[in-house]
mmCIF file of C-alpha atoms and ligand atoms in Angstrom:
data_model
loop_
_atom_site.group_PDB
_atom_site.id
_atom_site.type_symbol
_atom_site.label_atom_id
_atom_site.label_comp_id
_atom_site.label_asym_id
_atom_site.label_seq_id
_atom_site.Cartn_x
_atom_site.Cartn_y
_atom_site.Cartn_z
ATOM 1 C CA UNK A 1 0.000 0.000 0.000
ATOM 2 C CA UNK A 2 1.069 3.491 -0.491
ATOM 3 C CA UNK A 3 1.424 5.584 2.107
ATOM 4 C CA UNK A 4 -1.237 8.474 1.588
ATOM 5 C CA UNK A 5 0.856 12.226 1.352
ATOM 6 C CA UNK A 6 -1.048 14.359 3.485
ATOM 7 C CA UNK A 7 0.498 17.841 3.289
ATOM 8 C CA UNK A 8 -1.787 19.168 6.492
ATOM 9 C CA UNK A 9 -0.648 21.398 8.950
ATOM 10 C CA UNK A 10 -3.753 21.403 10.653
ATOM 11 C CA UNK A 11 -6.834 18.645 11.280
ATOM 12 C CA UNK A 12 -10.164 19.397 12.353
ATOM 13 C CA UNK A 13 -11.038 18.342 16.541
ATOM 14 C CA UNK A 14 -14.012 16.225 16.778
ATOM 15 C CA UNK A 15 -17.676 17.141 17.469
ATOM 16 C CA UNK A 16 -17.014 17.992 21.347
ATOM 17 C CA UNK A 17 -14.080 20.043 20.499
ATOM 18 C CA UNK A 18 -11.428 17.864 21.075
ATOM 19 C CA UNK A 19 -8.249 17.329 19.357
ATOM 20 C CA UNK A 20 -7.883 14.299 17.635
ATOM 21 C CA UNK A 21 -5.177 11.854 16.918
ATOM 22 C CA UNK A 22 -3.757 14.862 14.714
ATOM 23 C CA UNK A 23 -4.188 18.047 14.843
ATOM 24 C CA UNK A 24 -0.883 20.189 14.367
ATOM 25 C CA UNK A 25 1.781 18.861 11.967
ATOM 26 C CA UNK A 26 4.956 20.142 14.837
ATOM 27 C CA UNK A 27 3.166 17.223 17.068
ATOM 28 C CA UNK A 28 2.807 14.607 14.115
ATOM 29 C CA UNK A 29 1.117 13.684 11.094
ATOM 30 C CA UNK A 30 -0.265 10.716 9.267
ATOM 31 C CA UNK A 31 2.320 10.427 6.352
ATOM 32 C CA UNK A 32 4.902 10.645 9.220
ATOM 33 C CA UNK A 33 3.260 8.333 11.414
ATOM 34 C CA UNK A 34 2.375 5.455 8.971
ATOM 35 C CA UNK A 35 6.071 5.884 7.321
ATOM 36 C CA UNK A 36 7.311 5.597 10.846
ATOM 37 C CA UNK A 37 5.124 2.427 11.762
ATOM 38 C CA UNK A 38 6.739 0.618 8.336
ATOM 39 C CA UNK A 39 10.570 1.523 9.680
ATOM 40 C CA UNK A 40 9.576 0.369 13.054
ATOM 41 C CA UNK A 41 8.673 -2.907 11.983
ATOM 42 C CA UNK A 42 11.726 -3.239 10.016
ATOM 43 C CA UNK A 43 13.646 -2.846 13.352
ATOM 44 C CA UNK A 44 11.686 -4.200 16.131
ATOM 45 C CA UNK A 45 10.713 -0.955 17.763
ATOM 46 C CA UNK A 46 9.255 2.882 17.753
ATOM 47 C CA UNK A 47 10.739 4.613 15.340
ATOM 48 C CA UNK A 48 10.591 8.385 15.211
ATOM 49 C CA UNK A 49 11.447 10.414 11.953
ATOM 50 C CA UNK A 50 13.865 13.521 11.752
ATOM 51 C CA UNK A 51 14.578 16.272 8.974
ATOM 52 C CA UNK A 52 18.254 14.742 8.866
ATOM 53 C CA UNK A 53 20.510 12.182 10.502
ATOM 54 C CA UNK A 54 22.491 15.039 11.878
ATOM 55 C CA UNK A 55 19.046 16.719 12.994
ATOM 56 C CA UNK A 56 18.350 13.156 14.818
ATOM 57 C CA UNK A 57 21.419 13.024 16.507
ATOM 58 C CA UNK A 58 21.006 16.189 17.673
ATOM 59 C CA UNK A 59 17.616 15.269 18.913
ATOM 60 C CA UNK A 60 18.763 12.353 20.469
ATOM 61 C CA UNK A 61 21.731 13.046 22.943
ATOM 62 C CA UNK A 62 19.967 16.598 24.248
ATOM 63 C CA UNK A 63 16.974 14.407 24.776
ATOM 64 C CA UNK A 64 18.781 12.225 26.691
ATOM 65 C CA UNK A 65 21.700 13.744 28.122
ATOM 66 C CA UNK A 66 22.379 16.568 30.254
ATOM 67 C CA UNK A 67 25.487 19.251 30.940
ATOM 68 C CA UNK A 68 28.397 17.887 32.059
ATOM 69 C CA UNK A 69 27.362 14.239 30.249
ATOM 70 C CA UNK A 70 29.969 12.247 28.404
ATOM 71 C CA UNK A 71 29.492 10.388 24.977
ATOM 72 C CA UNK A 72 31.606 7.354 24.153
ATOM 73 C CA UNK A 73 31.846 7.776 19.946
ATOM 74 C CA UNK A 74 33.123 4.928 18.232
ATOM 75 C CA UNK A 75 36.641 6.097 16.765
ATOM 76 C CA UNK A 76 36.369 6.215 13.086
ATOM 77 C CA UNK A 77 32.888 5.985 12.939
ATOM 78 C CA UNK A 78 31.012 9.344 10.384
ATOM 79 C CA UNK A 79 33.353 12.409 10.954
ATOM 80 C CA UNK A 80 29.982 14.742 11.017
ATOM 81 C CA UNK A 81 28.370 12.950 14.360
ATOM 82 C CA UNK A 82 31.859 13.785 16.097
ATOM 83 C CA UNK A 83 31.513 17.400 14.443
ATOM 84 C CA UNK A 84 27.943 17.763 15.563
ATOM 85 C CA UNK A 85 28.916 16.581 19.223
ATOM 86 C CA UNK A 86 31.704 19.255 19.516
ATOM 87 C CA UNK A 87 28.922 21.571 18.153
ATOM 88 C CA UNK A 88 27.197 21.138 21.488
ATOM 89 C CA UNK A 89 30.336 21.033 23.886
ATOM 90 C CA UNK A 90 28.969 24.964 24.864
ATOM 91 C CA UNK A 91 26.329 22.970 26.434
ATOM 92 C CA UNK A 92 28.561 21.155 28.428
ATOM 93 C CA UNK A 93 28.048 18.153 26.401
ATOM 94 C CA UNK A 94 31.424 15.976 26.078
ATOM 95 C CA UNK A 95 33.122 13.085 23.953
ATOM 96 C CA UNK A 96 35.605 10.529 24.209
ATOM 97 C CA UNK A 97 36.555 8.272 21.288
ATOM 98 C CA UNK A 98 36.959 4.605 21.529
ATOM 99 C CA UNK A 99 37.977 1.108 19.625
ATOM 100 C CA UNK A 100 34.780 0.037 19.318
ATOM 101 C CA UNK A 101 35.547 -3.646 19.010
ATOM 102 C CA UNK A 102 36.147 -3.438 22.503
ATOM 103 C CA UNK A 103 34.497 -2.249 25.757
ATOM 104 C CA UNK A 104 33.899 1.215 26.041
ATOM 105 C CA UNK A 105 35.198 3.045 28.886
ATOM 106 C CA UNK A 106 33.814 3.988 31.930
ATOM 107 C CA UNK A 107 31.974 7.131 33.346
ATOM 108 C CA UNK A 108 30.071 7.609 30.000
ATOM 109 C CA UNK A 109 26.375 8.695 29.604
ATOM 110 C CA UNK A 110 25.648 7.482 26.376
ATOM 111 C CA UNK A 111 27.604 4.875 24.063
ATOM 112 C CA UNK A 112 27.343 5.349 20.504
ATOM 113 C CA UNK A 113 28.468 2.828 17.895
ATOM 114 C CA UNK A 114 28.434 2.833 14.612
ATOM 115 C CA UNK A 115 27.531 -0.870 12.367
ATOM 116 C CA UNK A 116 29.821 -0.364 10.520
ATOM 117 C CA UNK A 117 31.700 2.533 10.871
ATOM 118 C CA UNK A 118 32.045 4.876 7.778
ATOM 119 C CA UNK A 119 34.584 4.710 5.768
ATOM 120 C CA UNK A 120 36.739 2.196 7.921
ATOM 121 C CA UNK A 121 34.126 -0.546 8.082
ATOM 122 C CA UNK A 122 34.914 -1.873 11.765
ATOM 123 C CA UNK A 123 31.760 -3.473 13.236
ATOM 124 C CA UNK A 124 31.215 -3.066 17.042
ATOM 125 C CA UNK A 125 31.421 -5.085 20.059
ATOM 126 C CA UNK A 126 27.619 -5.577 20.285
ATOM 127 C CA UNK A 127 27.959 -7.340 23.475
ATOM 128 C CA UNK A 128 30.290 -5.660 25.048
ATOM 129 C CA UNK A 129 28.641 -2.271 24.687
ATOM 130 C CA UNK A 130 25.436 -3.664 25.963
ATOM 131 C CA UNK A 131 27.405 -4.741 28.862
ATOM 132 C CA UNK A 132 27.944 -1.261 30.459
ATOM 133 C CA UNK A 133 25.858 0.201 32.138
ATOM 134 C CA UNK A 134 24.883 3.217 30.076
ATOM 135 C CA UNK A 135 22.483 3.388 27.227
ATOM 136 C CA UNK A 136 23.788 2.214 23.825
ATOM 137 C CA UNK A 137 23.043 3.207 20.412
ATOM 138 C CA UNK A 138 23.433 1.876 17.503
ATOM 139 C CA UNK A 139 23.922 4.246 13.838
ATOM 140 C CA UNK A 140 22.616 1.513 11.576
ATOM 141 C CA UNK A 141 23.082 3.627 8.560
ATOM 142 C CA UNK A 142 25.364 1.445 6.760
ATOM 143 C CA UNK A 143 24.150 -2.152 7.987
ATOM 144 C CA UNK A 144 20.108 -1.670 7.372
ATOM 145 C CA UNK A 145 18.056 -3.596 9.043
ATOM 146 C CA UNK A 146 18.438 -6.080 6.188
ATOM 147 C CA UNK A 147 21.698 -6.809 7.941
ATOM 148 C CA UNK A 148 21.252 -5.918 11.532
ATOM 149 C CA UNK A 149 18.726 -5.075 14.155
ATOM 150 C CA UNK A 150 20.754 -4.186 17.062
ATOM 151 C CA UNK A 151 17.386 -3.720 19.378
ATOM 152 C CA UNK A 152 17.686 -7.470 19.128
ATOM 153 C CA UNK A 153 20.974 -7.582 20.190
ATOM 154 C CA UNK A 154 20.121 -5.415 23.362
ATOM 155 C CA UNK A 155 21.023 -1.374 22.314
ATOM 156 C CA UNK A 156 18.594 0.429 22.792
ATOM 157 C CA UNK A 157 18.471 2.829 20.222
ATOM 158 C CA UNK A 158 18.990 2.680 16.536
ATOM 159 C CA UNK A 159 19.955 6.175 14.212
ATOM 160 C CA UNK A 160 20.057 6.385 10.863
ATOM 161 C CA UNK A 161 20.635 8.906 8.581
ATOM 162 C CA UNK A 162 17.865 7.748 5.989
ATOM 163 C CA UNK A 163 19.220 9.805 3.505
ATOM 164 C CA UNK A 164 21.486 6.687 2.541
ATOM 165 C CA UNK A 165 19.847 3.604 1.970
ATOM 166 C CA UNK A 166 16.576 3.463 3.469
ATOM 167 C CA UNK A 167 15.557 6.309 1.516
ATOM 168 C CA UNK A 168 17.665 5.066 -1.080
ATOM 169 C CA UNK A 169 17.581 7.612 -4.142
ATOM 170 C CA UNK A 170 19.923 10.510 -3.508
ATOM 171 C CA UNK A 171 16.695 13.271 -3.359
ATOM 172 C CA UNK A 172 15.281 13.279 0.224
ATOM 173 C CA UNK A 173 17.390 14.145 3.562
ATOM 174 C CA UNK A 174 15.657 12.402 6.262
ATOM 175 C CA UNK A 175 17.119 10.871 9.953
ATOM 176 C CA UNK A 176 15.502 8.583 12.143
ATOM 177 C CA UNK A 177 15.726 6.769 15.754
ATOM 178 C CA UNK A 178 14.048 3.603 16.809
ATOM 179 C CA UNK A 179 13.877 2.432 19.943
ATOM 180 C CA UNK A 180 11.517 0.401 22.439
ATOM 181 C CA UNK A 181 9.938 3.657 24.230
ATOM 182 C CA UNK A 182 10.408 6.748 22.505
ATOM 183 C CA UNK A 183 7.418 9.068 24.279
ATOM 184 C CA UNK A 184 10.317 11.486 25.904
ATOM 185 C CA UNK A 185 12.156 11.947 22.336
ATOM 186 C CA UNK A 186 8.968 12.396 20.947
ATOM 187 C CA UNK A 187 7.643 15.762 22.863
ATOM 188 C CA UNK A 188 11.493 16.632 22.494
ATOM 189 C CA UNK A 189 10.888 16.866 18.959
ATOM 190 C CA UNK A 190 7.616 18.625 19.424
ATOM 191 C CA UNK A 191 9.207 21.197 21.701
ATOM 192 C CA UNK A 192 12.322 21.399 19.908
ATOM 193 C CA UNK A 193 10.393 21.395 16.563
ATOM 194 C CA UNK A 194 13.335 19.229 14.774
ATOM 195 C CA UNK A 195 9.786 17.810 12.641
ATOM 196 C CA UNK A 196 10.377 16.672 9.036
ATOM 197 C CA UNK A 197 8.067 17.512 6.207
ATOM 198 C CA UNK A 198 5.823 15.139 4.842
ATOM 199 C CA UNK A 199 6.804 14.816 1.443
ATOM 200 C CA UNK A 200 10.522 13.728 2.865
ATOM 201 C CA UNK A 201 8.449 11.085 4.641
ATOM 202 C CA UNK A 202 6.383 10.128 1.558
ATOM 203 C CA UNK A 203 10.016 9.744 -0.358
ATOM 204 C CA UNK A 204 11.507 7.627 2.505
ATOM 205 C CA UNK A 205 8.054 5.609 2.503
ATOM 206 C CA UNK A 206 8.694 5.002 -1.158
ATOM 207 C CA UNK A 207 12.062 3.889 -0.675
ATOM 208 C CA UNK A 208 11.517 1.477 2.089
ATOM 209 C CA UNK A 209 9.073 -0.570 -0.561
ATOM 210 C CA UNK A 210 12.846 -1.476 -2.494
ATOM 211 C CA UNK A 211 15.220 -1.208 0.221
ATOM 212 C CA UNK A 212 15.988 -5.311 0.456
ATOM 213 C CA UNK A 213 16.288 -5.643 -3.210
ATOM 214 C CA UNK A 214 18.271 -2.884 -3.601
ATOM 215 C CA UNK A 215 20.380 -3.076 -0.434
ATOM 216 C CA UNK A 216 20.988 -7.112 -1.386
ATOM 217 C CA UNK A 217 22.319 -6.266 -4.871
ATOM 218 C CA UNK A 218 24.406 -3.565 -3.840
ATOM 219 C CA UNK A 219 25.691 -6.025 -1.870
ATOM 220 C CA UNK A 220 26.511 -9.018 -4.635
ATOM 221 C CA UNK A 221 27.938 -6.678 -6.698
ATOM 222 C CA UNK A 222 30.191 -4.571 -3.745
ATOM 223 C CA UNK A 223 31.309 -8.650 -3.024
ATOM 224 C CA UNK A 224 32.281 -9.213 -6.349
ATOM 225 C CA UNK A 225 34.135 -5.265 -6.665
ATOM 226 C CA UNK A 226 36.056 -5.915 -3.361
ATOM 227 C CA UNK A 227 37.729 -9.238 -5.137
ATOM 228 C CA UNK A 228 38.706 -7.707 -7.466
ATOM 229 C CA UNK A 229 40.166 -4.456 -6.118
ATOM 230 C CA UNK A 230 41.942 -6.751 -3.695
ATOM 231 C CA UNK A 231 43.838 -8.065 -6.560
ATOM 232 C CA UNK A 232 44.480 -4.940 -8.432
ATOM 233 C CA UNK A 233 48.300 -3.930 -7.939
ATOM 234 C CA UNK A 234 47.865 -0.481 -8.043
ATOM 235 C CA UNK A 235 45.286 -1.134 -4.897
ATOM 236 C CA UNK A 236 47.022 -1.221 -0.885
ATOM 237 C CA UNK A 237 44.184 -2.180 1.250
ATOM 238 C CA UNK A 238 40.363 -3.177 0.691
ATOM 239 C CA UNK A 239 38.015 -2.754 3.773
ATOM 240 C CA UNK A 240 34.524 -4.867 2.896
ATOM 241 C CA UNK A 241 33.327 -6.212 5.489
ATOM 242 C CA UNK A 242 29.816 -7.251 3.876
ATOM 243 C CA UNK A 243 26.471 -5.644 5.144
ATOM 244 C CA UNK A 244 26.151 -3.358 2.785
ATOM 245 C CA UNK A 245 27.396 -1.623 -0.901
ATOM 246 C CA UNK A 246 30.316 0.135 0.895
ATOM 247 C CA UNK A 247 34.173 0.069 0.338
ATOM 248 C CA UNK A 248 36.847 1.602 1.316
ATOM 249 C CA UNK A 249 40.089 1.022 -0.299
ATOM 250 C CA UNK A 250 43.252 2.816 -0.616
ATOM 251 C CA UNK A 251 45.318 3.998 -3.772
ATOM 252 C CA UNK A 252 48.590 5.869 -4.306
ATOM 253 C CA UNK A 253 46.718 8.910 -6.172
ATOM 254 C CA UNK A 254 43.218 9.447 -5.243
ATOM 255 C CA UNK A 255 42.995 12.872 -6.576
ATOM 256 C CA UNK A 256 43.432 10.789 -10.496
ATOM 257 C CA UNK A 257 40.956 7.681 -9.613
ATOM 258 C CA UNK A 258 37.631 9.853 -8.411
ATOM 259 C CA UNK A 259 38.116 12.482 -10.943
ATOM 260 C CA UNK A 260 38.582 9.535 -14.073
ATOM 261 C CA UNK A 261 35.860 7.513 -13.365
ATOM 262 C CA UNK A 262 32.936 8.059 -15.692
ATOM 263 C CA UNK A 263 29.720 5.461 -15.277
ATOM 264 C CA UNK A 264 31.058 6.292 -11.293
ATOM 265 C CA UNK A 265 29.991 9.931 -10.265
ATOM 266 C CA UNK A 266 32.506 11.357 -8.483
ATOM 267 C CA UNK A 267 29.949 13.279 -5.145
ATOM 268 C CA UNK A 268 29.981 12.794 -1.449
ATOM 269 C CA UNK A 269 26.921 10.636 0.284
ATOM 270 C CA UNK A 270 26.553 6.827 0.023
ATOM 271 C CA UNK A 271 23.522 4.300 -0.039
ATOM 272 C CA UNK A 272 21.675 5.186 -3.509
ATOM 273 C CA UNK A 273 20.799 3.815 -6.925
ATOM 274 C CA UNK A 274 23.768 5.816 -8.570
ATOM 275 C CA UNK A 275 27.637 4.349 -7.230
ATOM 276 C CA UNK A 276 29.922 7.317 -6.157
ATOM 277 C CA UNK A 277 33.546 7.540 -4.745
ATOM 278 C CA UNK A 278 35.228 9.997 -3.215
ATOM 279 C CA UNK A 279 38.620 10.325 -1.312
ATOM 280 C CA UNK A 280 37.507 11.263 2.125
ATOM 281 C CA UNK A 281 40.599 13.276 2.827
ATOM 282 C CA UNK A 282 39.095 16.032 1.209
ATOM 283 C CA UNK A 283 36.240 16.300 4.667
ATOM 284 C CA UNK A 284 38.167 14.338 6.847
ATOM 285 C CA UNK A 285 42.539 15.401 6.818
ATOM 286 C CA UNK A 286 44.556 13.325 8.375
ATOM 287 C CA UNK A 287 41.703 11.112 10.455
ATOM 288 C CA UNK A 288 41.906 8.955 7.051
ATOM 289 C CA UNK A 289 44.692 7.594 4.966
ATOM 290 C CA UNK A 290 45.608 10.299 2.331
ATOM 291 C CA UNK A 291 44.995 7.490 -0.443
ATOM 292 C CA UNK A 292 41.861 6.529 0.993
ATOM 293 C CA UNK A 293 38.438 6.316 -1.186
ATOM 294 C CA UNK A 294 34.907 5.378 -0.664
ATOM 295 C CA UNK A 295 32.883 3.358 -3.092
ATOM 296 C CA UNK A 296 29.180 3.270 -2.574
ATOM 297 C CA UNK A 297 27.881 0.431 -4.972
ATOM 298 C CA UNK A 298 24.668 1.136 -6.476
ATOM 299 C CA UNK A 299 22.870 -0.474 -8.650
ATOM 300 C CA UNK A 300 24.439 -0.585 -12.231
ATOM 301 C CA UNK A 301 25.740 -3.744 -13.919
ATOM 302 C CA UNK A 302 28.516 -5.151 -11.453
ATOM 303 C CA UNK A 303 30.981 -5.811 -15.116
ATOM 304 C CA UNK A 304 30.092 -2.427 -16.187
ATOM 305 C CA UNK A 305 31.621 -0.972 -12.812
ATOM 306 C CA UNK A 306 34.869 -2.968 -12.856
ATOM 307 C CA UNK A 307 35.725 -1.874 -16.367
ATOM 308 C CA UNK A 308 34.940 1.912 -14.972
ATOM 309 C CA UNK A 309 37.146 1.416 -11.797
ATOM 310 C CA UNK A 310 39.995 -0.373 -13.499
ATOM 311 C CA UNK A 311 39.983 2.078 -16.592
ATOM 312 C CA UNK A 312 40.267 4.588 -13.087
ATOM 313 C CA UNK A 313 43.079 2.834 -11.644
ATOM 314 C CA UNK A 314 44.995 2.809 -14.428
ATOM 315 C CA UNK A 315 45.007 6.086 -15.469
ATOM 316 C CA UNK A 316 48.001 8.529 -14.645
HETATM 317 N N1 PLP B 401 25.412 8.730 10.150
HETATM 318 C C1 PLP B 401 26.140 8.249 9.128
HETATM 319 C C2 PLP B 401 26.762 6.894 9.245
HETATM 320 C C3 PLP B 401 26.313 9.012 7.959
HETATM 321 O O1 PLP B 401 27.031 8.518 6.938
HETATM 322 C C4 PLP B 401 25.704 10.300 7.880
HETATM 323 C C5 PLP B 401 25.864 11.155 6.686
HETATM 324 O O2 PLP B 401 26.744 10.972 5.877
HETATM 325 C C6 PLP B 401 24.970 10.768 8.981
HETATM 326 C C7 PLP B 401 24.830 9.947 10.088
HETATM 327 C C8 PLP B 401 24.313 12.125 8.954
HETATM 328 O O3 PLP B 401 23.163 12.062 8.193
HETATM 329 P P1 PLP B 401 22.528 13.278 7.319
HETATM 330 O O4 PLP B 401 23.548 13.641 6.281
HETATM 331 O O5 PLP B 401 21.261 12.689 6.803
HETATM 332 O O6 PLP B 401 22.319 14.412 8.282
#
């Protein structure tokens, strides 16, 4: 079924004058809701819907933390949720990087992992992290819950930035969180008014319909990509884990491979239809390998991507 696009701000009360279910889009609205009820399912939990992944991360730690609160953030995990935390250290909000294939340290509020980690593709110490004390949370953006549902694995929330896959087309920015109880995060976002639009939520709704399909494909085909990169000489290291359509590999000249590509479009982002690669460098300095690059597979024909990248790597 399609989800119906309601572009309401406002729905009539009922005969005595009360509000119903909706009434004011800040607080919620169908499109959202029944977009949010199909992601939840796919997880195992609530899920909540946000105007970006950056916008739900936001949401999410001053929903749950308070001044003088201290995140543990997965080392090497996306460069912008360790930019957005030291956005809020004026609010006495702090973080503390960690290997998170092991335990995370003590005297931490909140432990965020990352499943897995972008562009270095470690996966986390599930059990470990649930192990501590605080609450853990999971940024599924790269795994899906085709891969992973780490509510079943005992975190207890899950972010993604649904830009990437779940949305899955390059042309909506949309976040989310899902977790078993998420009535606090929820008036947060009312207060706070971090609300997405409905038409973002129609898009990711759209999306969803494809995302195994797509997400499995990208996957064959990032399988088959990785072998072969692995035994191209002019390639040092492949990181492919599985899980997803995302490499990372490193090259002597980066600069030459993203801008010779030409099936391949050379842009930032990951997780659509279209494969891109970019050296990360370029956003991240020196917390990468100079010759590092990211490949997000999409969905072209897998031959028809290996004579792009090798025509790439070959060039001077
Ligand atoms: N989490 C991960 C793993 C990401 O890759 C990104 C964006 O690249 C984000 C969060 C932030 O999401 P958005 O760009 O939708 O704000």
């Amino acid at each position: 079924m399609t989800h119906e696009l309601d572009r309401s701000t406002i729905w009539p009360y009922d005969e005595r004058g009360e509000p119903r279910e909706f009434y004011y889009s800040r607080y919620g609205s169908p499109t959202l809701t029944s977009v949010e009820g199909e992601l939840g399912a796919l997880e195992g939990g609530e899920a909540l819907l946000f105007p970006s992944g950056a916008g739900a991360t936001t949401a999410v730690v001053l929903s749950l933390l308070q001044p003088g609160d201290t995140i543990a953030l997965a080392a090497g995990a996306y460069y912008g949720t360790g930019v957005t935390f030291s956005a809020l250290h004026k609010w006495g909000l702090k973080h503390v990087e960690f290997d998170q294939t092991g335990a995370p340290p003590d005297d931490v509020q909140l432990i965020w992992l990352e499943a897995p980690s972008n562009p270095f593709l470690t996966m986390p110490n599930l059990d470990a992290a649930v192990a501590h004390p605080a609450p853990v949370l999971v940024d599924s953006t790269v795994a899906t819950p085709v891969f992973l549902r780490p509510l079943e694995h005992g975190a207890d929330y899950v972010l993604h930035s649904a830009t990437k896959y779940l949305a899955g087309h390059d042309d909506v920015l949309m976040g989310a969180v899902v977790g078993r109880d998420l009535a606090e995060l929820k008036t947060f976002r009312t207060r706070s008014g971090i609300s997405p639009a409905p038409d973002a939520a129609w898009l990711l709704g759209r999306g969803l319909k494809t995302l195994e399909l797509r997400v499995r494909r990208q996957t064959e085909t990032a399988t088959l990509l990785a072998e072969r990169l692995r035994a191209h000489p002019r390639v040092h290291t492949v990181r492919y884990p599985g899980l997803s359509g995302l490499i990372s590999f490193d090259v002597e000249d980066p600069r030459t491979v993203e801008t010779s590509t030409r099936l391949i479009v050379n842009a930032t982002s990951l997780g659509g239809v279209t494969s891109v690669l970019e050296s990360r460098a370029r956003w991240e300095g020196d917390r990468v390998p100079p010759g590092l690059l990211r490949l997000s597979v999409g969905l072209e024909d897998a031959d028809a991507l290996w004579a792009d990248l090798e025509q790439a790597l070959n060039s001077r």
